[in-house]
Coordinates of C-alpha atoms in Angstrom, one line a residue:
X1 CA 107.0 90.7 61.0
X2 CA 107.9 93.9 59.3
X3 CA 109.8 96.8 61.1
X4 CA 106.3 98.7 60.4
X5 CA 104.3 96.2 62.3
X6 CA 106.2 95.9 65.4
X7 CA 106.2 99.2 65.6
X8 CA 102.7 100.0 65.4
X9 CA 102.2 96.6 67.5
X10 CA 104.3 98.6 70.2
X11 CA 102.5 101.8 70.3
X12 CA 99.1 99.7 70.6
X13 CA 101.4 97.7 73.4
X14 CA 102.3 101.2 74.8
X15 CA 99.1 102.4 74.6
X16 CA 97.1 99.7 76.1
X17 CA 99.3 100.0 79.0
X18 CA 98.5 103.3 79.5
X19 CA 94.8 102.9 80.2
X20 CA 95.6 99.9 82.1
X21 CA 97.2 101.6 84.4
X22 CA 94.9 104.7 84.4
X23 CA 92.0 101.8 85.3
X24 CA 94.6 100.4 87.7
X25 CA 94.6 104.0 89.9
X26 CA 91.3 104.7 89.6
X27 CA 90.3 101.4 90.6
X28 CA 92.2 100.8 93.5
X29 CA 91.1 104.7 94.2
X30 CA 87.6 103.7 94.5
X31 CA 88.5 100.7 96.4
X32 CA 90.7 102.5 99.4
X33 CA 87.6 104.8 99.6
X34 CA 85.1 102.2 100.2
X35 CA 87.4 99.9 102.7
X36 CA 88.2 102.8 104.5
X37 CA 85.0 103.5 105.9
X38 CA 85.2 99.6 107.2
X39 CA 88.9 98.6 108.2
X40 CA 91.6 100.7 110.8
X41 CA 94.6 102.7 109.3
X42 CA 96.8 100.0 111.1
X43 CA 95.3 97.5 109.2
X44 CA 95.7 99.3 105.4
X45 CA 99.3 100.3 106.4
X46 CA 100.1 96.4 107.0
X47 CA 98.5 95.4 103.6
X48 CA 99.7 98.2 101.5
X49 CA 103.0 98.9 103.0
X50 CA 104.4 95.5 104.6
X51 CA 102.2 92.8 102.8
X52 CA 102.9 94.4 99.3
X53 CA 106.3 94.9 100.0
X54 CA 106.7 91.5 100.5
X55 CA 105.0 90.2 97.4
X56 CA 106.9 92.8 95.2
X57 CA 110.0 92.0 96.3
X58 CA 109.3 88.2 95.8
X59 CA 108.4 88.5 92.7
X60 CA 110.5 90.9 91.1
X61 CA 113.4 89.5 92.5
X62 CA 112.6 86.2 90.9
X63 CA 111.4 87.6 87.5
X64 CA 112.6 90.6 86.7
X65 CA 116.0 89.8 85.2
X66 CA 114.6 87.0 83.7
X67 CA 112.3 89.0 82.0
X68 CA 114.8 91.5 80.5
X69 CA 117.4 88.6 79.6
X70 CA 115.2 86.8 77.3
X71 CA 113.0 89.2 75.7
X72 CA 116.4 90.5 75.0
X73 CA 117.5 86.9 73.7
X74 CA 114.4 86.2 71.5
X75 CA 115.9 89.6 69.5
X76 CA 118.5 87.4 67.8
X77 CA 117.6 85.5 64.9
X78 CA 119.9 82.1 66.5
X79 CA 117.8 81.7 69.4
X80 CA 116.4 78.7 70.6
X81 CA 112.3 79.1 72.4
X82 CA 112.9 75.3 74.0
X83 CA 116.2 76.8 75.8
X84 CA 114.5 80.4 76.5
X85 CA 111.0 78.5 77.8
X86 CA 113.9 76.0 80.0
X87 CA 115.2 79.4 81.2
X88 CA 111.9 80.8 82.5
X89 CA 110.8 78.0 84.1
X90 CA 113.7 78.8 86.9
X91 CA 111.4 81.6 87.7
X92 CA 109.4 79.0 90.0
X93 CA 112.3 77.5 92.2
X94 CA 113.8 80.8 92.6
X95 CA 110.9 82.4 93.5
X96 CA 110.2 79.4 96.7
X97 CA 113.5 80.1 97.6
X98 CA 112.5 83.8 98.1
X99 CA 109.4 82.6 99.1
X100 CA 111.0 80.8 102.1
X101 CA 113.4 83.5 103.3
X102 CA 111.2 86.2 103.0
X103 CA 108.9 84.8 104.8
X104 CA 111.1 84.2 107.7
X105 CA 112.3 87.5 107.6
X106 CA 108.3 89.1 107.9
X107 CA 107.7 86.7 110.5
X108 CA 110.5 86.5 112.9
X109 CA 112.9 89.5 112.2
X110 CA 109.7 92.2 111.9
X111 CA 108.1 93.9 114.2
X112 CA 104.6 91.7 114.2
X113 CA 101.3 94.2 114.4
X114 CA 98.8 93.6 118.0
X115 CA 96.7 91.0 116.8
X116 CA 93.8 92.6 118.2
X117 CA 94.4 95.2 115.7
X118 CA 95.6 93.8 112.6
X119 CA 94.8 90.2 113.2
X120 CA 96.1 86.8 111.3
X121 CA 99.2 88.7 110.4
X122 CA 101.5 84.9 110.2
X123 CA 98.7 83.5 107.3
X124 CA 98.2 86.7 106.3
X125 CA 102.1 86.4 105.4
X126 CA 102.4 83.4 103.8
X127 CA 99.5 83.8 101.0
X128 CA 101.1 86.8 99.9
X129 CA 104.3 85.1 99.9
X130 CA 102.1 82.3 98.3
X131 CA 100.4 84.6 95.7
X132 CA 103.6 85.6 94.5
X133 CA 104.9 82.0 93.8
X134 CA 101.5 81.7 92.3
X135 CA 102.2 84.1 90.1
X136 CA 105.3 83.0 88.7
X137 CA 103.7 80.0 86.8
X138 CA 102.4 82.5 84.1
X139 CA 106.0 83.8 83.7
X140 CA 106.7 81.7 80.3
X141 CA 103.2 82.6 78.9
X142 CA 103.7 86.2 79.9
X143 CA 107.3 86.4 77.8
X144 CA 105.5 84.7 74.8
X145 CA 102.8 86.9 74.6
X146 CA 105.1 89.9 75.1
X147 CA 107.7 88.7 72.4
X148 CA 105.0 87.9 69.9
X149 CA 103.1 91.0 70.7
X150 CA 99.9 89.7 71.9
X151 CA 98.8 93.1 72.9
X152 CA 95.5 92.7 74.2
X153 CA 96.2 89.4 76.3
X154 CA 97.3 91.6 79.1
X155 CA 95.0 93.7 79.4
X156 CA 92.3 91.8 79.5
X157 CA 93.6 89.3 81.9
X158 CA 95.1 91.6 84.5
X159 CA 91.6 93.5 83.8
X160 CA 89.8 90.7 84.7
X161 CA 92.1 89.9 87.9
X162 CA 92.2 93.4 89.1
X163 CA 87.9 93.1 88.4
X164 CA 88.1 89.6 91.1
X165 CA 90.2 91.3 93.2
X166 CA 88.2 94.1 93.9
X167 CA 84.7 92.3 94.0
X168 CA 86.2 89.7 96.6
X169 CA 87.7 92.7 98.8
X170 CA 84.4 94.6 98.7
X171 CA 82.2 90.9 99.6
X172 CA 84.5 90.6 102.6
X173 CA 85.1 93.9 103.9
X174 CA 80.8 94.4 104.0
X175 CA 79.9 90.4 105.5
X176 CA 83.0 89.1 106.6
X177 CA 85.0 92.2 108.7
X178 CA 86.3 89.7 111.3
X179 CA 88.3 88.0 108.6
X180 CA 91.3 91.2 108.9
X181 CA 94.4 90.4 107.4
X182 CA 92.5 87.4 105.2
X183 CA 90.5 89.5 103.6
X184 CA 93.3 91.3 101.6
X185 CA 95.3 88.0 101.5
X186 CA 92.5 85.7 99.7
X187 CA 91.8 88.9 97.2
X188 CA 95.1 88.9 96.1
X189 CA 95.7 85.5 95.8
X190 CA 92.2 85.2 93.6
X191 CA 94.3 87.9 91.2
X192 CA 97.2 86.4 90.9
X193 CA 95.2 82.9 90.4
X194 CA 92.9 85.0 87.7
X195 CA 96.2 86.0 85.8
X196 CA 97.6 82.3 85.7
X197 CA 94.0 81.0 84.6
X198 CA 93.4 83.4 81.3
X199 CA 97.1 83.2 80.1
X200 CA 96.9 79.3 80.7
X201 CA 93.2 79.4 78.9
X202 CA 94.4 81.7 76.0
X203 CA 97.9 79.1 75.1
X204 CA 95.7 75.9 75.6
X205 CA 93.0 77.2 72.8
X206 CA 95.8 79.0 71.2
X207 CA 98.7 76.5 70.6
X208 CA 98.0 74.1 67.3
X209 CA 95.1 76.2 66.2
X210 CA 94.7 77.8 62.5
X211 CA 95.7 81.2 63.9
X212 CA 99.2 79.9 65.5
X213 CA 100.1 78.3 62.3
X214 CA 98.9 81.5 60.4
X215 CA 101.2 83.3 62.7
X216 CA 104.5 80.6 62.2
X217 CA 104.0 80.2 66.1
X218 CA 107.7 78.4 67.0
X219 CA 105.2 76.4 69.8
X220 CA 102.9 74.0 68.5
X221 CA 101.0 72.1 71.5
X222 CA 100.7 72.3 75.4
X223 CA 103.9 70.1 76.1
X224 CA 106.1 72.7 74.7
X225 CA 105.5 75.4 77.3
X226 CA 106.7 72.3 79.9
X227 CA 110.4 72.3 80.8
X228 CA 112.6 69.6 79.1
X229 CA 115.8 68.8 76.8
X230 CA 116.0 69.0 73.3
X231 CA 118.3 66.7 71.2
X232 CA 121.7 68.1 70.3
X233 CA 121.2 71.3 72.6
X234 CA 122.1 72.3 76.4
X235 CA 118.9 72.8 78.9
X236 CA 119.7 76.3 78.7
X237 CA 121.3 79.1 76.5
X238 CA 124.0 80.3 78.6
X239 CA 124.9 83.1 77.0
X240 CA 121.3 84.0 78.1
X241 CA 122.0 82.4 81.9
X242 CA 125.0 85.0 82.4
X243 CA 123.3 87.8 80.6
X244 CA 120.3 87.1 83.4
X245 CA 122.9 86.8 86.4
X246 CA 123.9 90.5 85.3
X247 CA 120.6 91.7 85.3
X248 CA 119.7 89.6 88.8
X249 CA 122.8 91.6 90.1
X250 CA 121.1 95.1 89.0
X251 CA 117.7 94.5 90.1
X252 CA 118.7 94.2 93.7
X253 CA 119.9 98.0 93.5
X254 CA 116.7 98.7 91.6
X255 CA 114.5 97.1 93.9
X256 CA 115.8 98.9 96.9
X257 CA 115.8 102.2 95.4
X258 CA 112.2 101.7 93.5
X259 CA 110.6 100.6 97.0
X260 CA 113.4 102.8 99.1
X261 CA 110.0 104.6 101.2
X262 CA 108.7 100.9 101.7
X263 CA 111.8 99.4 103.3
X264 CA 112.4 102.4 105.3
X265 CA 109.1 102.5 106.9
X266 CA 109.1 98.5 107.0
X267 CA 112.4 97.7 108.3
X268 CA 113.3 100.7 110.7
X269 CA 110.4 101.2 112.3
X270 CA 110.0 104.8 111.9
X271 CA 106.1 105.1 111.3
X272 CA 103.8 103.2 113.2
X273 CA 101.1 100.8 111.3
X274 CA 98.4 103.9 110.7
X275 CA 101.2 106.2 110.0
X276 CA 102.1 104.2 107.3
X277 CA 98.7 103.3 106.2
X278 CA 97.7 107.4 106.1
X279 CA 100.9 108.2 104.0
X280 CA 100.4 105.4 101.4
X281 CA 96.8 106.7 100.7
X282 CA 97.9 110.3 100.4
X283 CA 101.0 109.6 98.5
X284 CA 98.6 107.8 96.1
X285 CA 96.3 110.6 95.9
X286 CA 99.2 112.8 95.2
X287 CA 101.2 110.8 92.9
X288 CA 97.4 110.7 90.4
X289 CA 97.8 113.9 89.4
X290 CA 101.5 113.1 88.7
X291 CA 100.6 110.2 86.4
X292 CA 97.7 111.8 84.9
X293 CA 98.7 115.3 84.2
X294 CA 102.4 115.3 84.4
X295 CA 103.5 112.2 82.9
X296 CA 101.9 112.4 79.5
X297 CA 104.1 115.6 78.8
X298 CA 107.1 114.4 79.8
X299 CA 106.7 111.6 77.6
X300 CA 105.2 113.3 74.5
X301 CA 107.6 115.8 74.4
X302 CA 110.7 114.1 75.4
X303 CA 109.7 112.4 72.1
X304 CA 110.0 116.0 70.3
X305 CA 113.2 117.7 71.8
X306 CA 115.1 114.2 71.3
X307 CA 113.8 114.6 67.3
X308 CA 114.3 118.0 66.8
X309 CA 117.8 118.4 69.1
X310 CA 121.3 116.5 67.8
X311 CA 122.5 114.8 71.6
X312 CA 125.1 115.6 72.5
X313 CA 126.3 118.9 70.4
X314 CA 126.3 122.2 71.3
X315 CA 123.7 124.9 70.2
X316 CA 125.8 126.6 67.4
X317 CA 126.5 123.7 65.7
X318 CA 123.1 122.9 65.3
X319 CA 120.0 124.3 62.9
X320 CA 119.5 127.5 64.3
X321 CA 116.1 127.3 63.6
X322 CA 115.3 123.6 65.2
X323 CA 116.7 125.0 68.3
X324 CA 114.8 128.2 68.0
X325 CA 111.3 126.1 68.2
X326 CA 113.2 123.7 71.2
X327 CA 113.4 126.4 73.2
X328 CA 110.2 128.4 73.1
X329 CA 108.4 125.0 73.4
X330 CA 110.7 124.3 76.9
X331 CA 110.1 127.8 77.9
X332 CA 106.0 127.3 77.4
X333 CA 106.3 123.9 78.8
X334 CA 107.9 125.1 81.6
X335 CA 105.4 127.8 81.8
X336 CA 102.6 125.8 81.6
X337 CA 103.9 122.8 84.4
X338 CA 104.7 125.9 86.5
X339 CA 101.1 127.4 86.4
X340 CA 99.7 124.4 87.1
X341 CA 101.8 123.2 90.2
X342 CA 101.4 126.6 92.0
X343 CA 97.4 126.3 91.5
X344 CA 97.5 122.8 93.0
X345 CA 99.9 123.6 96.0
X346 CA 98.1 127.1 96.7
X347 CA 94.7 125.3 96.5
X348 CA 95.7 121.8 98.2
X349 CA 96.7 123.7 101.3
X350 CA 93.2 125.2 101.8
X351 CA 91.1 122.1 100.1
X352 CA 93.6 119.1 101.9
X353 CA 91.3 118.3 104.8
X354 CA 88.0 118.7 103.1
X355 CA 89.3 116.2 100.4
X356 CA 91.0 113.8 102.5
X357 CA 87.6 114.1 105.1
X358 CA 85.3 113.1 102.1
X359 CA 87.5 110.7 101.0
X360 CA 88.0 108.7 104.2
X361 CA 85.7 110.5 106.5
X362 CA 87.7 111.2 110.2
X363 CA 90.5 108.1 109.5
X364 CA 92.2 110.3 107.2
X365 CA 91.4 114.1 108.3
X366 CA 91.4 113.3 112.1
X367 CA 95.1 113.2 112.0
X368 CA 98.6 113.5 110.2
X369 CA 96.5 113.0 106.6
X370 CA 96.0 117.3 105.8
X371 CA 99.2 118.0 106.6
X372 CA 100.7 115.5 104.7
X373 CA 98.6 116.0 101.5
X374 CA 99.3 119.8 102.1
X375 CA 103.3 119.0 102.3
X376 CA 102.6 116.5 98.7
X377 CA 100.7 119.0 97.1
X378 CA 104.3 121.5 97.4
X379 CA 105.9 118.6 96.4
X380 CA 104.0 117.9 93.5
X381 CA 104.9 121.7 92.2
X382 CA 108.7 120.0 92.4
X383 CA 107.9 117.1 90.8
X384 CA 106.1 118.9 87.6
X385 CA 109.2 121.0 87.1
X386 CA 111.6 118.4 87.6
X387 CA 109.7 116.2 84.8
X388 CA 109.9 119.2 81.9
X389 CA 113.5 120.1 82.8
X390 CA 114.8 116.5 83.0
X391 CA 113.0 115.4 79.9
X392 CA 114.9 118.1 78.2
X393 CA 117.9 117.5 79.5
X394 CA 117.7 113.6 78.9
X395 CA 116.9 114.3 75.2
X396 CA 119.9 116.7 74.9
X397 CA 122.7 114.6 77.0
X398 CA 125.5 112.8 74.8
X399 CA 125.8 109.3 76.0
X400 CA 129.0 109.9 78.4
X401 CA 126.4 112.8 80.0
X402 CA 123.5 110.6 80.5
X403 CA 126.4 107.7 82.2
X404 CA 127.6 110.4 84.2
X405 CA 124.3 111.6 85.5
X406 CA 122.9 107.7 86.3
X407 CA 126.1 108.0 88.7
X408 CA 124.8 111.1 90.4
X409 CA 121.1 109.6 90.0
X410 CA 122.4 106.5 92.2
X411 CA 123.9 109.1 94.8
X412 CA 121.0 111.2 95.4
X413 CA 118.9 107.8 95.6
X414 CA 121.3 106.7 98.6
X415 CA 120.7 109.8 100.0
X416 CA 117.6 109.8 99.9
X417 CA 117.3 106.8 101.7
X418 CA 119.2 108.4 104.4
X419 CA 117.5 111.6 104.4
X420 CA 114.5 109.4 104.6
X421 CA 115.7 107.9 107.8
X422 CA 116.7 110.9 109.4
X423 CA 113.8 113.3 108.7
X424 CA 110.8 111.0 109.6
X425 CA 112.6 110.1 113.3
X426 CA 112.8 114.1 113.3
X427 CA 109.2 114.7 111.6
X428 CA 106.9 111.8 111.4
X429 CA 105.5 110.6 107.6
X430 CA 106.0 114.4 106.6
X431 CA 109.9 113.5 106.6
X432 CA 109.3 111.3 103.9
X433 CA 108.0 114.1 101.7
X434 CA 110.8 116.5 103.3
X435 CA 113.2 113.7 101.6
X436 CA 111.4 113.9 98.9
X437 CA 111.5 117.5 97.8
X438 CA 115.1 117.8 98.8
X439 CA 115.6 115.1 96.5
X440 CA 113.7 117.0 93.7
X441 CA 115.2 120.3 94.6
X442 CA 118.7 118.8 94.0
X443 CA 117.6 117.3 90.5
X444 CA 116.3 120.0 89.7
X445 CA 119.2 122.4 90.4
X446 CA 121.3 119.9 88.0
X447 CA 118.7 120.1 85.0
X448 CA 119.1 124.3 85.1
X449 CA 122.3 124.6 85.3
X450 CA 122.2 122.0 82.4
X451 CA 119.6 123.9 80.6
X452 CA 121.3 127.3 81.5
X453 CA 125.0 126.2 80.3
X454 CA 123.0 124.8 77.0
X455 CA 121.6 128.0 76.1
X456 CA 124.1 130.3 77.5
X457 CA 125.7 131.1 74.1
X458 CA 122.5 131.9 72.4
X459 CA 120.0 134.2 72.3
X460 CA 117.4 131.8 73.6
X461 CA 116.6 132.1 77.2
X462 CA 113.8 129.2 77.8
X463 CA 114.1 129.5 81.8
X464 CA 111.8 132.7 81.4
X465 CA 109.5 130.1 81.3
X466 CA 109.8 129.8 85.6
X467 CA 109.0 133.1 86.2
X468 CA 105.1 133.6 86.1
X469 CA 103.7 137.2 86.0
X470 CA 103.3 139.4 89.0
X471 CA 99.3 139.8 88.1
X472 CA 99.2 136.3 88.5
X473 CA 101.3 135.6 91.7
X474 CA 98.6 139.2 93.1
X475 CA 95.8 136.5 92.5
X476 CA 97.7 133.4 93.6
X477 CA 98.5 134.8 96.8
X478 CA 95.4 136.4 97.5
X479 CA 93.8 133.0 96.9
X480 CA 95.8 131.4 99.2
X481 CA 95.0 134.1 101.5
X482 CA 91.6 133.9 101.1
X483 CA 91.0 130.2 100.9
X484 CA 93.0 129.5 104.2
X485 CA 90.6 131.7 106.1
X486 CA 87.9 130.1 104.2
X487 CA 88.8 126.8 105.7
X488 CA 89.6 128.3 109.3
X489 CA 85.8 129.5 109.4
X490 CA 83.7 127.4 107.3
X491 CA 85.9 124.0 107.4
X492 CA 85.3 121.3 108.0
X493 CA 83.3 120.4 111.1
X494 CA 80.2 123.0 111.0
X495 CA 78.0 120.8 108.4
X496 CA 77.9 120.3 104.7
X497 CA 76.5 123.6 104.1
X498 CA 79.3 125.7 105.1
X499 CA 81.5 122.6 103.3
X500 CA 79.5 124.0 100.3
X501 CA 80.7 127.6 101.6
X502 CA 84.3 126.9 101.2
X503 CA 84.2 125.0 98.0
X504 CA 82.6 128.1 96.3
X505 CA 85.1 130.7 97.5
X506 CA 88.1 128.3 96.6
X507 CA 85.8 128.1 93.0
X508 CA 85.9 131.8 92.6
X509 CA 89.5 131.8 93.8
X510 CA 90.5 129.3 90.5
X511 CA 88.3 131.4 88.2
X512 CA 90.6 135.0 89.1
X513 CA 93.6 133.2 88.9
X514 CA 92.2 131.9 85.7
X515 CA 91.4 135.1 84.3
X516 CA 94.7 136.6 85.5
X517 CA 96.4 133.3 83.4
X518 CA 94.4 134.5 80.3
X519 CA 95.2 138.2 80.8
X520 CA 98.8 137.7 81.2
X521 CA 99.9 134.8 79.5
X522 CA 99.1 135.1 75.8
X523 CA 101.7 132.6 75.3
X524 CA 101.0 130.5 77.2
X525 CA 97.5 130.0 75.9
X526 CA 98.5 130.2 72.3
X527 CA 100.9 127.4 73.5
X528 CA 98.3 125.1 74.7
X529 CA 95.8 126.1 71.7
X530 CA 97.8 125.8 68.8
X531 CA 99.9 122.4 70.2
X532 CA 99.2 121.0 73.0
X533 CA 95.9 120.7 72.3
X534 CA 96.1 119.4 69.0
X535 CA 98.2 117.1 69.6
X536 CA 96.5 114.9 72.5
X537 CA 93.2 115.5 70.4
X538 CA 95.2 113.4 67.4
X539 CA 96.4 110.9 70.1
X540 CA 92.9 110.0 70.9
X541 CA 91.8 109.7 67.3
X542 CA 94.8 107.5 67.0

């Protein structure tokens, strides 16, 4: 396969990943919504918070360096598939082994839920820990299709799963409510059954067909995908073993600090049950916007300031003219993310509890939910910034900078574990987001005095771009103004008509502050006009 060909393979790869997970959000979205308005907060804080924890750290723990060992393996031209397939199969006995302890650990170490609440928590338990043993079986199939770039395998078979999943949930929660904790349990393990079954299906029609041989596929029948020697060759590649045991010894750090929130609320019993269960749904309402808005940004244009800037050199020694354009784009971008962030934390304040209310009716608004969304939607201003300035900074870092900064990255992540603690014994679930924007605050600090030591023998100033124009902080602070009295009289328990009330004055709101944007930010609009625009426009025709 030509260097051209993987990478267009890749970017359809990269791509199709992207709408999965889009389908994945929206999905499970869709799916909170409807369960809520069947099953207690306690209960969704033990599946989404405890009972996922447990399955993610089983399986990642058992697959994940695995993973990155020998898709980095079958790079080199000398590598042996038998010794790699030999490899993966470990997978399995590793992952009982986790299987085994972990379960212990949720059973007799953890704080078990009132079973009158959250009932058949022990099974419950075990066919997560079972679903993620269950899982594992598809991890050779799942390496082969990555390696030889079988692009649209995944999707459609987590597509399909994630399809079962959701249809067995939504049979359950409407005819079968007294089920509890099996409900959620026999879902998942249909999904990760469904996964197994179309990778298994796809090999057995694939291997020894026309196509395979078409494709010089190094597998040629369904024996080969078994474990077992091959004449004149170890079991294993151990060059590939020891490369995995460094990995196995990373992903420990990685796991903790990816599900730092999760082990917090899990194993120090700061939050109780519906706690937990409110702040997962309104951190993944949050975090959408993140993904949807935010992300794609970061990542498009991390992709231009890495191509036009030279890492790692100052700006005189560079085209004057390359860094010119860098710096009005961060300056718009920064703009632009700015702008967008105040707007959502000046309108999620007033808007929090109507959302959140018909989203999961009095569950979610009778509480801690609008105060937490209104805290998230502050954050999310913090984490919009943070993207554009560290996608910069990333792109402009030499190599020793970027080594130097995972070591700080690793010390605010400890931190933030312990400002985790700390804050949610002092303020409930908001500490979490507390933790959170301290976290971001510091991170972003870093990336301006990055950005400001970058530029600060030019002529370029491109952190302009943070301060928005007084005509449109007038109409951003009348709206809040006016929106937060619009919710104290009209919101949210006096009918849908004054619910209709509110969203009109908050839609008049938007369209001033729109109109200031326009007024005062030529720009910015010529900004998004001329490329942002376009390019997202040729994305899709891509």
């Amino acid at each position: 396969m030509s260097s051209q060909d993987v990478l267009k393979n890749a970017s359809t790869l990269a791509s199709y990943n992207v709408l999965l997970q889009v389908m994945f959000r929206v999905l499970t979205f869709l799916l909170n919504a409807f369960t809520l308005r069947f099953v207690s907060k306690e209960l969704i804080g033990v599946v989404n918070v405890r009972l996922t924890l447990l399955y993610s750290t089983l399986v990642f723990l058992s697959r994940e360096a695995f993973r990155r060992a020998c898709l980095s393996g079958v790079s080199r031209t000398d590598h042996s598939w038998r010794q790699v397939i030999n490899l993966l199969w470990l997978t399995l006995p590793l992952g009982v082994l986790w299987a085994a302890l972990l379960v212990c650990v949720w059973l007799w170490l953890l704080e078990v839920p009132d079973p009158h609440t959250v009932p058949y928590y022990g099974p419950a338990v075990v066919l997560f820990a079972l679903s993620g043993v269950q899982e594992l079986l598809a991890e050779p199939l799942w390496v082969l299709a990555q390696a030889h770039m079988f692009v649209r395998l995944k999707v459609v078979a987590e597509s399909l799963a994630m399809i079962a999943k959701c249809s067995i949930t939504v049979v359950l929660v409407v005819f079968a409510r007294e089920w509890g904790l099996y409900i959620f349990s026999v879902a998942h393990l249909v999904y990760t059954g469904f996964l197994v079954l179309c990778y298994a299906v796809y090999f057995i029609r694939f291997l020894g067909s026309k196509e395979a041989a078409k494709k010089s596929f190094p597998l040629h029948c369904v024996g080969d995908l078994l474990p077992c020697g091959a004449d004149g060759e170890p079991l294993v590649d151990w060059t590939l073993a020891q490369l995995t045991w460094s990995f196995f010894k990373q992903s420990f750090l990685k796991q903790i600090l990816t599900e730092g929130e999760r082990y917090v609320m899990t194993f120090l019993n700061v939050l109780s049950f519906g706690d937990q269960g409110v702040y997962d749904i309104v951190n993944n309402l949050g975090s959408m916007v993140a993904r949807f808005i935010f992300l794609p940004i970061e990542e498009s244009f991390y992709i231009f300031f890495a191509k036009v800037l030279e890492r790692g050199r100052d700006v005189r020694s560079q085209k004057q003219e390359d860094v010119a354009i860098a710096a009005e784009v961060l300056e718009c971008l920064l703009k632009l993310v700015l702008v967008i962030g105040l707007i959502i934390t000046v309108f999620g304040y007033a808007y929090s509890h109507l959302a959140l209310d018909i989203y999961g009716g009095s569950l979610l608004s009778s509480g801690a939910g609008p105060t937490l969304l209104q805290c998230y939607s502050c954050y999310v201003l913090l984490l919009a910034v943070n993207g554009v300035t560290e996608c910069f900074v990333f792109a402009a870092m030499s190599q020793e900078e970027v080594d130097k900064y995972n070591l700080v990255m690793l010390a605010l992540s400890v931190s933030f574990l312990f400002l985790s603690y700390v804050l949610t014994w002092w303020a409930g679930a908001v500490g979490f987001i507390l933790a959170n924007c301290l976290n971001m605050g510091l991170r972003i600090l870093h990336s301006l005095l990055y950005i400001h030591h970058y530029f600060q023998s030019s002529q370029w100033k491109p952190l302009r771009g943070l301060l928005p124009s007084p005509l449109l902080l007038v109409a951003l602070a009348v709206s809040a103004v006016v929106t937060a009295l619009s919710e104290g009289v009209f919101c949210c328990d006096s009918g849908w008509l004054f619910r209709l009330v509110h969203i009109c004055i908050g839609a008049a709101c938007l369209l001033c502050v729109f109109v200031a944007v326009l007024l005062t930010e030529t720009r910015l609009i010529q900004f998004v006009r001329t490329q942002l625009l376009p390019r997202y426009t040729k994305k899709q025709l891509d």
